[in-house]
Every structure is written in structure tokens, then in C-alpha cells.
């Protein structure tokens, strides 16, 4: 059985979470009037398009991280106190 590369999956999940953030923070990309969609300027429908788009990227990131290996913590405190 092939062991999944958890570091690669974690990096892919981070990229999936970063894409919507970067797409919306890069303002010079979308402050335009045209093209219009259903009477809305591009500025508004571009941002609204990222609402479901962000959900898709977050779902993919969750799926990538869902099957991660269990933590080594057993729930006890080994501080000696």
C-alpha cells in the first residue's frame, strides 16, 4: 500500500485556501465596469462569483486534510506537574 505524502497534501490544501484570498486581494485585476453580467458591473459580479468558488476551494482543502494521520498527543499532559 502506498503511503500518502502528507506534506504534499497539506501544501495543496494551503494553495486551495490561498487562491480565493489572492484572487480577491489583487484589486487591479477587477475594478472595471465592463463586461456586464445581468446588468451588474464586472467589479460586483467578479466578487460574487468567488462566494461559491471559495466554497469549492474550501471543500477541496477539507477533503485533502480530512484523512491526515492522527496526532501523537494522547490527551495527557507530560509536563510533570
PDB file of N, CA, C and O in Angstrom:
ATOM      1  N   UNK A   1       0.835  -1.176   0.000  1.00  0.00           N
ATOM      2  CA  UNK A   1       0.000   0.000   0.000  1.00  0.00           C
ATOM      3  C   UNK A   1       0.882   1.242   0.000  1.00  0.00           C
ATOM      4  O   UNK A   1       1.827   1.346   0.762  1.00  0.00           O
ATOM      5  N   UNK A   2       0.538   2.203  -0.833  1.00  0.00           N
ATOM      6  CA  UNK A   2       1.323   3.424  -0.949  1.00  0.00           C
ATOM      7  C   UNK A   2       0.900   4.391   0.141  1.00  0.00           C
ATOM      8  O   UNK A   2      -0.275   4.646   0.350  1.00  0.00           O
ATOM      9  N   UNK A   3       1.884   4.908   0.862  1.00  0.00           N
ATOM     10  CA  UNK A   3       1.628   5.876   1.914  1.00  0.00           C
ATOM     11  C   UNK A   3       1.454   7.264   1.296  1.00  0.00           C
ATOM     12  O   UNK A   3       2.277   7.699   0.512  1.00  0.00           O
ATOM     13  N   UNK A   4       0.362   7.979   1.624  1.00  0.00           N
ATOM     14  CA  UNK A   4       0.198   9.318   1.051  1.00  0.00           C
ATOM     15  C   UNK A   4       1.234  10.282   1.597  1.00  0.00           C
ATOM     16  O   UNK A   4       1.662  10.171   2.741  1.00  0.00           O
ATOM     17  N   UNK A   5       1.618  11.202   0.770  1.00  0.00           N
ATOM     18  CA  UNK A   5       2.571  12.220   1.177  1.00  0.00           C
ATOM     19  C   UNK A   5       1.790  13.340   1.862  1.00  0.00           C
ATOM     20  O   UNK A   5       1.174  14.179   1.219  1.00  0.00           O
ATOM     21  N   UNK A   6       1.808  13.346   3.199  1.00  0.00           N
ATOM     22  CA  UNK A   6       1.004  14.296   3.963  1.00  0.00           C
ATOM     23  C   UNK A   6       1.484  15.723   3.769  1.00  0.00           C
ATOM     24  O   UNK A   6       0.685  16.656   3.793  1.00  0.00           O
ATOM     25  N   UNK A   7       2.761  15.909   3.552  1.00  0.00           N
ATOM     26  CA  UNK A   7       3.274  17.260   3.338  1.00  0.00           C
ATOM     27  C   UNK A   7       2.744  17.835   2.031  1.00  0.00           C
ATOM     28  O   UNK A   7       2.345  19.002   1.974  1.00  0.00           O
ATOM     29  N   UNK A   8       2.708  17.030   0.990  1.00  0.00           N
ATOM     30  CA  UNK A   8       2.189  17.491  -0.296  1.00  0.00           C
ATOM     31  C   UNK A   8       0.697  17.789  -0.209  1.00  0.00           C
ATOM     32  O   UNK A   8       0.212  18.772  -0.777  1.00  0.00           O
ATOM     33  N   UNK A   9      -0.046  16.957   0.505  1.00  0.00           N
ATOM     34  CA  UNK A   9      -1.484  17.197   0.661  1.00  0.00           C
ATOM     35  C   UNK A   9      -1.735  18.459   1.467  1.00  0.00           C
ATOM     36  O   UNK A   9      -2.665  19.215   1.174  1.00  0.00           O
ATOM     37  N   UNK A  10      -0.913  18.677   2.470  1.00  0.00           N
ATOM     38  CA  UNK A  10      -1.060  19.892   3.282  1.00  0.00           C
ATOM     39  C   UNK A  10      -0.737  21.139   2.455  1.00  0.00           C
ATOM     40  O   UNK A  10      -1.423  22.157   2.550  1.00  0.00           O
ATOM     41  N   UNK A  11       0.282  21.054   1.625  1.00  0.00           N
ATOM     42  CA  UNK A  11       0.632  22.176   0.753  1.00  0.00           C
ATOM     43  C   UNK A  11      -0.471  22.427  -0.273  1.00  0.00           C
ATOM     44  O   UNK A  11      -0.811  23.586  -0.563  1.00  0.00           O
ATOM     45  N   UNK A  12      -1.043  21.374  -0.823  1.00  0.00           N
ATOM     46  CA  UNK A  12      -2.140  21.532  -1.783  1.00  0.00           C
ATOM     47  C   UNK A  12      -3.361  22.158  -1.117  1.00  0.00           C
ATOM     48  O   UNK A  12      -4.040  23.002  -1.716  1.00  0.00           O
ATOM     49  N   UNK A  13      -3.633  21.777   0.126  1.00  0.00           N
ATOM     50  CA  UNK A  13      -4.745  22.381   0.859  1.00  0.00           C
ATOM     51  C   UNK A  13      -4.488  23.863   1.109  1.00  0.00           C
ATOM     52  O   UNK A  13      -5.396  24.689   0.992  1.00  0.00           O
ATOM     53  N   UNK A  14      -3.254  24.209   1.421  1.00  0.00           N
ATOM     54  CA  UNK A  14      -2.913  25.621   1.637  1.00  0.00           C
ATOM     55  C   UNK A  14      -3.070  26.428   0.355  1.00  0.00           C
ATOM     56  O   UNK A  14      -3.557  27.566   0.381  1.00  0.00           O
ATOM     57  N   UNK A  15      -2.699  25.851  -0.772  1.00  0.00           N
ATOM     58  CA  UNK A  15      -2.869  26.539  -2.058  1.00  0.00           C
ATOM     59  C   UNK A  15      -4.355  26.735  -2.353  1.00  0.00           C
ATOM     60  O   UNK A  15      -4.770  27.805  -2.813  1.00  0.00           O
ATOM     61  N   UNK A  16      -5.172  25.717  -2.070  1.00  0.00           N
ATOM     62  CA  UNK A  16      -6.615  25.838  -2.286  1.00  0.00           C
ATOM     63  C   UNK A  16      -7.218  26.944  -1.432  1.00  0.00           C
ATOM     64  O   UNK A  16      -8.162  27.613  -1.852  1.00  0.00           O
ATOM     65  N   UNK A  17      -6.709  27.149  -0.240  1.00  0.00           N
ATOM     66  CA  UNK A  17      -7.210  28.216   0.620  1.00  0.00           C
ATOM     67  C   UNK A  17      -6.667  29.577   0.208  1.00  0.00           C
ATOM     68  O   UNK A  17      -7.319  30.599   0.415  1.00  0.00           O
ATOM     69  N   UNK A  18      -5.486  29.605  -0.394  1.00  0.00           N
ATOM     70  CA  UNK A  18      -4.868  30.880  -0.765  1.00  0.00           C
ATOM     71  C   UNK A  18      -5.422  31.439  -2.078  1.00  0.00           C
ATOM     72  O   UNK A  18      -5.422  32.658  -2.269  1.00  0.00           O
ATOM     73  N   UNK A  19      -5.899  30.592  -2.962  1.00  0.00           N
ATOM     74  CA  UNK A  19      -6.361  31.051  -4.277  1.00  0.00           C
ATOM     75  C   UNK A  19      -7.484  32.086  -4.165  1.00  0.00           C
ATOM     76  O   UNK A  19      -7.386  33.168  -4.755  1.00  0.00           O
ATOM     77  N   UNK A  20      -8.568  31.818  -3.421  1.00  0.00           N
ATOM     78  CA  UNK A  20      -9.616  32.845  -3.336  1.00  0.00           C
ATOM     79  C   UNK A  20      -9.138  34.129  -2.653  1.00  0.00           C
ATOM     80  O   UNK A  20      -9.529  35.232  -3.051  1.00  0.00           O
ATOM     81  N   UNK A  21      -8.298  33.992  -1.656  1.00  0.00           N
ATOM     82  CA  UNK A  21      -7.799  35.179  -0.954  1.00  0.00           C
ATOM     83  C   UNK A  21      -6.985  36.045  -1.910  1.00  0.00           C
ATOM     84  O   UNK A  21      -7.192  37.266  -2.002  1.00  0.00           O
ATOM     85  N   UNK A  22      -6.084  35.426  -2.629  1.00  0.00           N
ATOM     86  CA  UNK A  22      -5.252  36.193  -3.556  1.00  0.00           C
ATOM     87  C   UNK A  22      -6.064  36.758  -4.715  1.00  0.00           C
ATOM     88  O   UNK A  22      -5.808  37.877  -5.176  1.00  0.00           O
ATOM     89  N   UNK A  23      -7.041  36.005  -5.186  1.00  0.00           N
ATOM     90  CA  UNK A  23      -7.866  36.477  -6.303  1.00  0.00           C
ATOM     91  C   UNK A  23      -8.678  37.709  -5.915  1.00  0.00           C
ATOM     92  O   UNK A  23      -8.939  38.573  -6.749  1.00  0.00           O
ATOM     93  N   UNK A  24      -9.077  37.803  -4.658  1.00  0.00           N
ATOM     94  CA  UNK A  24      -9.864  38.950  -4.213  1.00  0.00           C
ATOM     95  C   UNK A  24      -9.002  40.088  -3.682  1.00  0.00           C
ATOM     96  O   UNK A  24      -9.437  41.237  -3.670  1.00  0.00           O
ATOM     97  N   UNK A  25      -7.800  39.785  -3.242  1.00  0.00           N
ATOM     98  CA  UNK A  25      -6.921  40.857  -2.755  1.00  0.00           C
ATOM     99  C   UNK A  25      -6.174  41.561  -3.883  1.00  0.00           C
ATOM    100  O   UNK A  25      -5.674  42.660  -3.696  1.00  0.00           O
ATOM    101  N   UNK A  26      -6.099  40.927  -5.044  1.00  0.00           N
ATOM    102  CA  UNK A  26      -5.404  41.539  -6.167  1.00  0.00           C
ATOM    103  C   UNK A  26      -6.383  42.451  -6.896  1.00  0.00           C
ATOM    104  O   UNK A  26      -6.933  42.136  -7.938  1.00  0.00           O
ATOM    105  N   UNK A  27      -6.622  43.607  -6.313  1.00  0.00           N
ATOM    106  CA  UNK A  27      -7.653  44.534  -6.775  1.00  0.00           C
ATOM    107  C   UNK A  27      -7.427  45.044  -8.201  1.00  0.00           C
ATOM    108  O   UNK A  27      -8.405  45.210  -8.935  1.00  0.00           O
ATOM    109  N   UNK A  28      -6.222  45.313  -8.682  1.00  0.00           N
ATOM    110  CA  UNK A  28      -6.092  45.802 -10.061  1.00  0.00           C
ATOM    111  C   UNK A  28      -6.665  44.847 -11.112  1.00  0.00           C
ATOM    112  O   UNK A  28      -6.869  45.236 -12.248  1.00  0.00           O
ATOM    113  N   UNK A  29      -6.939  43.619 -10.741  1.00  0.00           N
ATOM    114  CA  UNK A  29      -7.468  42.653 -11.690  1.00  0.00           C
ATOM    115  C   UNK A  29      -8.932  42.936 -12.027  1.00  0.00           C
ATOM    116  O   UNK A  29      -9.381  42.703 -13.135  1.00  0.00           O
ATOM    117  N   UNK A  30      -9.709  43.464 -11.070  1.00  0.00           N
ATOM    118  CA  UNK A  30     -11.147  43.524 -11.311  1.00  0.00           C
ATOM    119  C   UNK A  30     -11.850  44.870 -11.120  1.00  0.00           C
ATOM    120  O   UNK A  30     -13.081  44.889 -11.133  1.00  0.00           O
ATOM    121  N   UNK A  31     -11.226  46.020 -10.977  1.00  0.00           N
ATOM    122  CA  UNK A  31     -12.016  47.262 -10.832  1.00  0.00           C
ATOM    123  C   UNK A  31     -12.421  47.861 -12.190  1.00  0.00           C
ATOM    124  O   UNK A  31     -12.007  48.963 -12.548  1.00  0.00           O
ATOM    125  N   UNK A  32     -13.199  47.128 -12.941  1.00  0.00           N
ATOM    126  CA  UNK A  32     -13.624  47.567 -14.272  1.00  0.00           C
ATOM    127  C   UNK A  32     -15.147  47.623 -14.335  1.00  0.00           C
ATOM    128  O   UNK A  32     -15.837  46.972 -13.559  1.00  0.00           O
ATOM    129  N   UNK A  33     -15.656  48.390 -15.280  1.00  0.00           N
ATOM    130  CA  UNK A  33     -17.104  48.444 -15.493  1.00  0.00           C
ATOM    131  C   UNK A  33     -17.581  47.326 -16.414  1.00  0.00           C
ATOM    132  O   UNK A  33     -18.656  46.774 -16.227  1.00  0.00           O
ATOM    133  N   UNK A  34     -16.814  47.015 -17.423  1.00  0.00           N
ATOM    134  CA  UNK A  34     -17.233  46.011 -18.403  1.00  0.00           C
ATOM    135  C   UNK A  34     -16.404  44.750 -18.203  1.00  0.00           C
ATOM    136  O   UNK A  34     -15.285  44.813 -17.709  1.00  0.00           O
ATOM    137  N   UNK A  35     -16.861  43.612 -18.497  1.00  0.00           N
ATOM    138  CA  UNK A  35     -18.150  43.275 -19.090  1.00  0.00           C
ATOM    139  C   UNK A  35     -19.260  43.226 -18.033  1.00  0.00           C
ATOM    140  O   UNK A  35     -19.014  42.940 -16.872  1.00  0.00           O
ATOM    141  N   UNK A  36     -20.466  43.490 -18.478  1.00  0.00           N
ATOM    142  CA  UNK A  36     -21.632  43.441 -17.598  1.00  0.00           C
ATOM    143  C   UNK A  36     -22.244  42.049 -17.643  1.00  0.00           C
ATOM    144  O   UNK A  36     -22.215  41.377 -18.662  1.00  0.00           O
ATOM    145  N   UNK A  37     -22.795  41.635 -16.525  1.00  0.00           N
ATOM    146  CA  UNK A  37     -23.496  40.356 -16.445  1.00  0.00           C
ATOM    147  C   UNK A  37     -24.788  40.605 -15.681  1.00  0.00           C
ATOM    148  O   UNK A  37     -24.749  40.988 -14.508  1.00  0.00           O
ATOM    149  N   UNK A  38     -25.904  40.416 -16.341  1.00  0.00           N
ATOM    150  CA  UNK A  38     -27.229  40.648 -15.761  1.00  0.00           C
ATOM    151  C   UNK A  38     -27.351  42.074 -15.222  1.00  0.00           C
ATOM    152  O   UNK A  38     -27.943  42.307 -14.181  1.00  0.00           O
ATOM    153  N   UNK A  39     -26.755  43.023 -15.929  1.00  0.00           N
ATOM    154  CA  UNK A  39     -26.838  44.417 -15.535  1.00  0.00           C
ATOM    155  C   UNK A  39     -25.851  44.841 -14.457  1.00  0.00           C
ATOM    156  O   UNK A  39     -25.845  45.997 -14.045  1.00  0.00           O
ATOM    157  N   UNK A  40     -25.038  43.909 -13.964  1.00  0.00           N
ATOM    158  CA  UNK A  40     -24.048  44.239 -12.934  1.00  0.00           C
ATOM    159  C   UNK A  40     -22.689  44.477 -13.566  1.00  0.00           C
ATOM    160  O   UNK A  40     -22.303  43.771 -14.501  1.00  0.00           O
ATOM    161  N   UNK A  41     -21.981  45.444 -13.003  1.00  0.00           N
ATOM    162  CA  UNK A  41     -20.622  45.699 -13.472  1.00  0.00           C
ATOM    163  C   UNK A  41     -19.724  44.535 -13.090  1.00  0.00           C
ATOM    164  O   UNK A  41     -19.997  43.794 -12.154  1.00  0.00           O
ATOM    165  N   UNK A  42     -18.621  44.397 -13.808  1.00  0.00           N
ATOM    166  CA  UNK A  42     -17.664  43.315 -13.570  1.00  0.00           C
ATOM    167  C   UNK A  42     -17.165  43.314 -12.131  1.00  0.00           C
ATOM    168  O   UNK A  42     -16.990  42.257 -11.523  1.00  0.00           O
ATOM    169  N   UNK A  43     -16.942  44.494 -11.580  1.00  0.00           N
ATOM    170  CA  UNK A  43     -16.436  44.613 -10.211  1.00  0.00           C
ATOM    171  C   UNK A  43     -17.300  43.831  -9.229  1.00  0.00           C
ATOM    172  O   UNK A  43     -16.797  43.136  -8.354  1.00  0.00           O
ATOM    173  N   UNK A  44     -18.606  43.917  -9.374  1.00  0.00           N
ATOM    174  CA  UNK A  44     -19.513  43.275  -8.427  1.00  0.00           C
ATOM    175  C   UNK A  44     -19.698  41.794  -8.718  1.00  0.00           C
ATOM    176  O   UNK A  44     -19.659  40.972  -7.804  1.00  0.00           O
ATOM    177  N   UNK A  45     -19.913  41.413  -9.988  1.00  0.00           N
ATOM    178  CA  UNK A  45     -20.163  40.003 -10.231  1.00  0.00           C
ATOM    179  C   UNK A  45     -18.901  39.159 -10.099  1.00  0.00           C
ATOM    180  O   UNK A  45     -18.984  37.960  -9.806  1.00  0.00           O
ATOM    181  N   UNK A  46     -17.741  39.755 -10.258  1.00  0.00           N
ATOM    182  CA  UNK A  46     -16.497  39.013 -10.029  1.00  0.00           C
ATOM    183  C   UNK A  46     -16.385  38.624  -8.555  1.00  0.00           C
ATOM    184  O   UNK A  46     -16.050  37.485  -8.227  1.00  0.00           O
ATOM    185  N   UNK A  47     -16.697  39.579  -7.679  1.00  0.00           N
ATOM    186  CA  UNK A  47     -16.638  39.277  -6.248  1.00  0.00           C
ATOM    187  C   UNK A  47     -17.713  38.276  -5.849  1.00  0.00           C
ATOM    188  O   UNK A  47     -17.456  37.369  -5.054  1.00  0.00           O
ATOM    189  N   UNK A  48     -18.906  38.425  -6.379  1.00  0.00           N
ATOM    190  CA  UNK A  48     -19.986  37.490  -6.055  1.00  0.00           C
ATOM    191  C   UNK A  48     -19.716  36.095  -6.600  1.00  0.00           C
ATOM    192  O   UNK A  48     -20.142  35.099  -6.007  1.00  0.00           O
ATOM    193  N   UNK A  49     -19.008  36.006  -7.703  1.00  0.00           N
ATOM    194  CA  UNK A  49     -18.656  34.705  -8.262  1.00  0.00           C
ATOM    195  C   UNK A  49     -17.724  33.931  -7.329  1.00  0.00           C
ATOM    196  O   UNK A  49     -17.752  32.701  -7.283  1.00  0.00           O
ATOM    197  N   UNK A  50     -16.927  34.644  -6.564  1.00  0.00           N
ATOM    198  CA  UNK A  50     -15.989  33.991  -5.657  1.00  0.00           C
ATOM    199  C   UNK A  50     -16.642  33.447  -4.394  1.00  0.00           C
ATOM    200  O   UNK A  50     -16.017  32.683  -3.663  1.00  0.00           O
ATOM    201  N   UNK A  51     -17.888  33.789  -4.122  1.00  0.00           N
ATOM    202  CA  UNK A  51     -18.566  33.219  -2.951  1.00  0.00           C
ATOM    203  C   UNK A  51     -18.718  31.709  -3.117  1.00  0.00           C
ATOM    204  O   UNK A  51     -18.207  30.942  -2.286  1.00  0.00           O
ATOM    205  N   UNK A  52     -19.382  31.220  -4.171  1.00  0.00           N
ATOM    206  CA  UNK A  52     -19.426  29.760  -4.332  1.00  0.00           C
ATOM    207  C   UNK A  52     -18.063  29.179  -4.713  1.00  0.00           C
ATOM    208  O   UNK A  52     -17.750  28.033  -4.375  1.00  0.00           O
ATOM    209  N   UNK A  53     -17.245  29.975  -5.413  1.00  0.00           N
ATOM    210  CA  UNK A  53     -15.908  29.488  -5.760  1.00  0.00           C
ATOM    211  C   UNK A  53     -15.063  29.211  -4.523  1.00  0.00           C
ATOM    212  O   UNK A  53     -14.335  28.217  -4.455  1.00  0.00           O
ATOM    213  N   UNK A  54     -15.178  30.075  -3.532  1.00  0.00           N
ATOM    214  CA  UNK A  54     -14.441  29.867  -2.278  1.00  0.00           C
ATOM    215  C   UNK A  54     -14.922  28.622  -1.556  1.00  0.00           C
ATOM    216  O   UNK A  54     -14.132  27.902  -0.947  1.00  0.00           O
ATOM    217  N   UNK A  55     -16.219  28.372  -1.622  1.00  0.00           N
ATOM    218  CA  UNK A  55     -16.770  27.161  -1.000  1.00  0.00           C
ATOM    219  C   UNK A  55     -16.169  25.920  -1.640  1.00  0.00           C
ATOM    220  O   UNK A  55     -15.798  24.963  -0.948  1.00  0.00           O
ATOM    221  N   UNK A  56     -16.040  25.939  -2.951  1.00  0.00           N
ATOM    222  CA  UNK A  56     -15.455  24.789  -3.658  1.00  0.00           C
ATOM    223  C   UNK A  56     -14.005  24.583  -3.228  1.00  0.00           C
ATOM    224  O   UNK A  56     -13.589  23.463  -2.916  1.00  0.00           O
ATOM    225  N   UNK A  57     -13.226  25.665  -3.196  1.00  0.00           N
ATOM    226  CA  UNK A  57     -11.824  25.541  -2.798  1.00  0.00           C
ATOM    227  C   UNK A  57     -11.689  25.084  -1.345  1.00  0.00           C
ATOM    228  O   UNK A  57     -10.803  24.298  -1.012  1.00  0.00           O
ATOM    229  N   UNK A  58     -12.556  25.579  -0.467  1.00  0.00           N
ATOM    230  CA  UNK A  58     -12.503  25.143   0.937  1.00  0.00           C
ATOM    231  C   UNK A  58     -12.898  23.679   1.086  1.00  0.00           C
ATOM    232  O   UNK A  58     -12.327  22.960   1.915  1.00  0.00           O
ATOM    233  N   UNK A  59     -13.849  23.221   0.285  1.00  0.00           N
ATOM    234  CA  UNK A  59     -14.246  21.816   0.340  1.00  0.00           C
ATOM    235  C   UNK A  59     -13.111  20.913  -0.124  1.00  0.00           C
ATOM    236  O   UNK A  59     -12.863  19.852   0.466  1.00  0.00           O
ATOM    237  N   UNK A  60     -12.407  21.328  -1.156  1.00  0.00           N
ATOM    238  CA  UNK A  60     -11.257  20.545  -1.630  1.00  0.00           C
ATOM    239  C   UNK A  60     -10.161  20.532  -0.566  1.00  0.00           C
ATOM    240  O   UNK A  60      -9.565  19.479  -0.283  1.00  0.00           O
ATOM    241  N   UNK A  61      -9.903  21.679   0.055  1.00  0.00           N
ATOM    242  CA  UNK A  61      -8.880  21.738   1.112  1.00  0.00           C
ATOM    243  C   UNK A  61      -9.271  20.851   2.285  1.00  0.00           C
ATOM    244  O   UNK A  61      -8.432  20.143   2.847  1.00  0.00           O
ATOM    245  N   UNK A  62     -10.540  20.842   2.634  1.00  0.00           N
ATOM    246  CA  UNK A  62     -11.009  19.980   3.726  1.00  0.00           C
ATOM    247  C   UNK A  62     -10.835  18.510   3.367  1.00  0.00           C
ATOM    248  O   UNK A  62     -10.401  17.702   4.191  1.00  0.00           O
ATOM    249  N   UNK A  63     -11.167  18.164   2.140  1.00  0.00           N
ATOM    250  CA  UNK A  63     -11.025  16.771   1.713  1.00  0.00           C
ATOM    251  C   UNK A  63      -9.561  16.335   1.716  1.00  0.00           C
ATOM    252  O   UNK A  63      -9.247  15.192   2.044  1.00  0.00           O
ATOM    253  N   UNK A  64      -8.677  17.251   1.371  1.00  0.00           N
ATOM    254  CA  UNK A  64      -7.245  16.913   1.386  1.00  0.00           C
ATOM    255  C   UNK A  64      -6.735  16.721   2.806  1.00  0.00           C
ATOM    256  O   UNK A  64      -5.852  15.903   3.053  1.00  0.00           O
ATOM    257  N   UNK A  65      -7.258  17.465   3.757  1.00  0.00           N
ATOM    258  CA  UNK A  65      -6.776  17.389   5.137  1.00  0.00           C
ATOM    259  C   UNK A  65      -7.554  16.397   5.998  1.00  0.00           C
ATOM    260  O   UNK A  65      -7.149  16.077   7.102  1.00  0.00           O
ATOM    261  N   UNK A  66      -8.696  15.924   5.522  1.00  0.00           N
ATOM    262  CA  UNK A  66      -9.566  15.085   6.336  1.00  0.00           C
ATOM    263  C   UNK A  66      -8.905  13.777   6.747  1.00  0.00           C
ATOM    264  O   UNK A  66      -9.077  13.305   7.855  1.00  0.00           O
ATOM    265  N   UNK A  67      -8.159  13.163   5.876  1.00  0.00           N
ATOM    266  CA  UNK A  67      -7.569  11.858   6.148  1.00  0.00           C
ATOM    267  C   UNK A  67      -6.124  11.963   6.612  1.00  0.00           C
ATOM    268  O   UNK A  67      -5.317  11.095   6.318  1.00  0.00           O
ATOM    269  N   UNK A  68      -5.815  13.020   7.348  1.00  0.00           N
ATOM    270  CA  UNK A  68      -4.439  13.186   7.821  1.00  0.00           C
ATOM    271  C   UNK A  68      -4.142  12.191   8.939  1.00  0.00           C
ATOM    272  O   UNK A  68      -5.065  11.671   9.578  1.00  0.00           O
ATOM    273  N   UNK A  69      -2.892  11.924   9.194  1.00  0.00           N
ATOM    274  CA  UNK A  69      -2.549  10.956  10.232  1.00  0.00           C
ATOM    275  C   UNK A  69      -2.916  11.500  11.606  1.00  0.00           C
ATOM    276  O   UNK A  69      -2.953  12.711  11.818  1.00  0.00           O
ATOM    277  N   UNK A  70      -3.198  10.620  12.546  1.00  0.00           N
ATOM    278  CA  UNK A  70      -3.559  11.092  13.888  1.00  0.00           C
ATOM    279  C   UNK A  70      -2.382  11.779  14.569  1.00  0.00           C
ATOM    280  O   UNK A  70      -1.222  11.458  14.317  1.00  0.00           O
ATOM    281  N   UNK A  71      -2.701  12.725  15.429  1.00  0.00           N
ATOM    282  CA  UNK A  71      -1.665  13.411  16.199  1.00  0.00           C
ATOM    283  C   UNK A  71      -1.046  12.445  17.204  1.00  0.00           C
ATOM    284  O   UNK A  71      -1.650  11.456  17.604  1.00  0.00           O
ATOM    285  N   UNK A  72       0.169  12.753  17.639  1.00  0.00           N
ATOM    286  CA  UNK A  72       0.847  11.926  18.620  1.00  0.00           C
ATOM    287  C   UNK A  72       0.413  12.242  20.043  1.00  0.00           C
ATOM    288  O   UNK A  72       0.905  11.651  20.982  1.00  0.00           O
ATOM    289  N   UNK A  73      -0.492  13.168  20.208  1.00  0.00           N
ATOM    290  CA  UNK A  73      -0.941  13.553  21.549  1.00  0.00           C
ATOM    291  C   UNK A  73      -1.960  12.555  22.045  1.00  0.00           C
ATOM    292  O   UNK A  73      -2.920  12.231  21.379  1.00  0.00           O
ATOM    293  N   UNK A  74      -1.754  12.077  23.240  1.00  0.00           N
ATOM    294  CA  UNK A  74      -2.684  11.102  23.815  1.00  0.00           C
ATOM    295  C   UNK A  74      -3.672  11.771  24.762  1.00  0.00           C
ATOM    296  O   UNK A  74      -4.421  11.089  25.443  1.00  0.00           O
ATOM    297  N   UNK A  75      -3.661  13.091  24.829  1.00  0.00           N
ATOM    298  CA  UNK A  75      -4.591  13.802  25.679  1.00  0.00           C
ATOM    299  C   UNK A  75      -4.087  14.019  27.094  1.00  0.00           C
ATOM    300  O   UNK A  75      -4.780  14.563  27.930  1.00  0.00           O
ATOM    301  N   UNK A  76      -2.907  13.592  27.381  1.00  0.00           N
ATOM    302  CA  UNK A  76      -2.373  13.784  28.735  1.00  0.00           C
ATOM    303  C   UNK A  76      -1.272  14.824  28.703  1.00  0.00           C
ATOM    304  O   UNK A  76      -0.636  15.069  27.683  1.00  0.00           O
ATOM    305  N   UNK A  77      -1.037  15.401  29.834  1.00  0.00           N
ATOM    306  CA  UNK A  77      -0.032  16.443  29.965  1.00  0.00           C
ATOM    307  C   UNK A  77       1.233  15.818  30.542  1.00  0.00           C
ATOM    308  O   UNK A  77       1.218  15.289  31.654  1.00  0.00           O
ATOM    309  N   UNK A  78       2.329  15.876  29.784  1.00  0.00           N
ATOM    310  CA  UNK A  78       3.590  15.305  30.233  1.00  0.00           C
ATOM    311  C   UNK A  78       4.517  16.364  30.809  1.00  0.00           C
ATOM    312  O   UNK A  78       5.727  16.225  30.788  1.00  0.00           O
ATOM    313  N   UNK A  79       3.938  17.425  31.352  1.00  0.00           N
ATOM    314  CA  UNK A  79       4.772  18.500  31.877  1.00  0.00           C
ATOM    315  C   UNK A  79       5.355  18.167  33.246  1.00  0.00           C
ATOM    316  O   UNK A  79       6.220  18.871  33.732  1.00  0.00           O
ATOM    317  N   UNK A  80       4.876  17.102  33.878  1.00  0.00           N
ATOM    318  CA  UNK A  80       5.429  16.706  35.159  1.00  0.00           C
ATOM    319  C   UNK A  80       4.783  17.395  36.345  1.00  0.00           C
ATOM    320  O   UNK A  80       5.225  17.251  37.469  1.00  0.00           O
ATOM    321  N   UNK A  81       3.750  18.145  36.107  1.00  0.00           N
ATOM    322  CA  UNK A  81       3.072  18.826  37.218  1.00  0.00           C
ATOM    323  C   UNK A  81       1.972  17.996  37.763  1.00  0.00           C
ATOM    324  O   UNK A  81       1.259  17.320  37.242  1.00  0.00           O
TER     325      UNK A  81
END
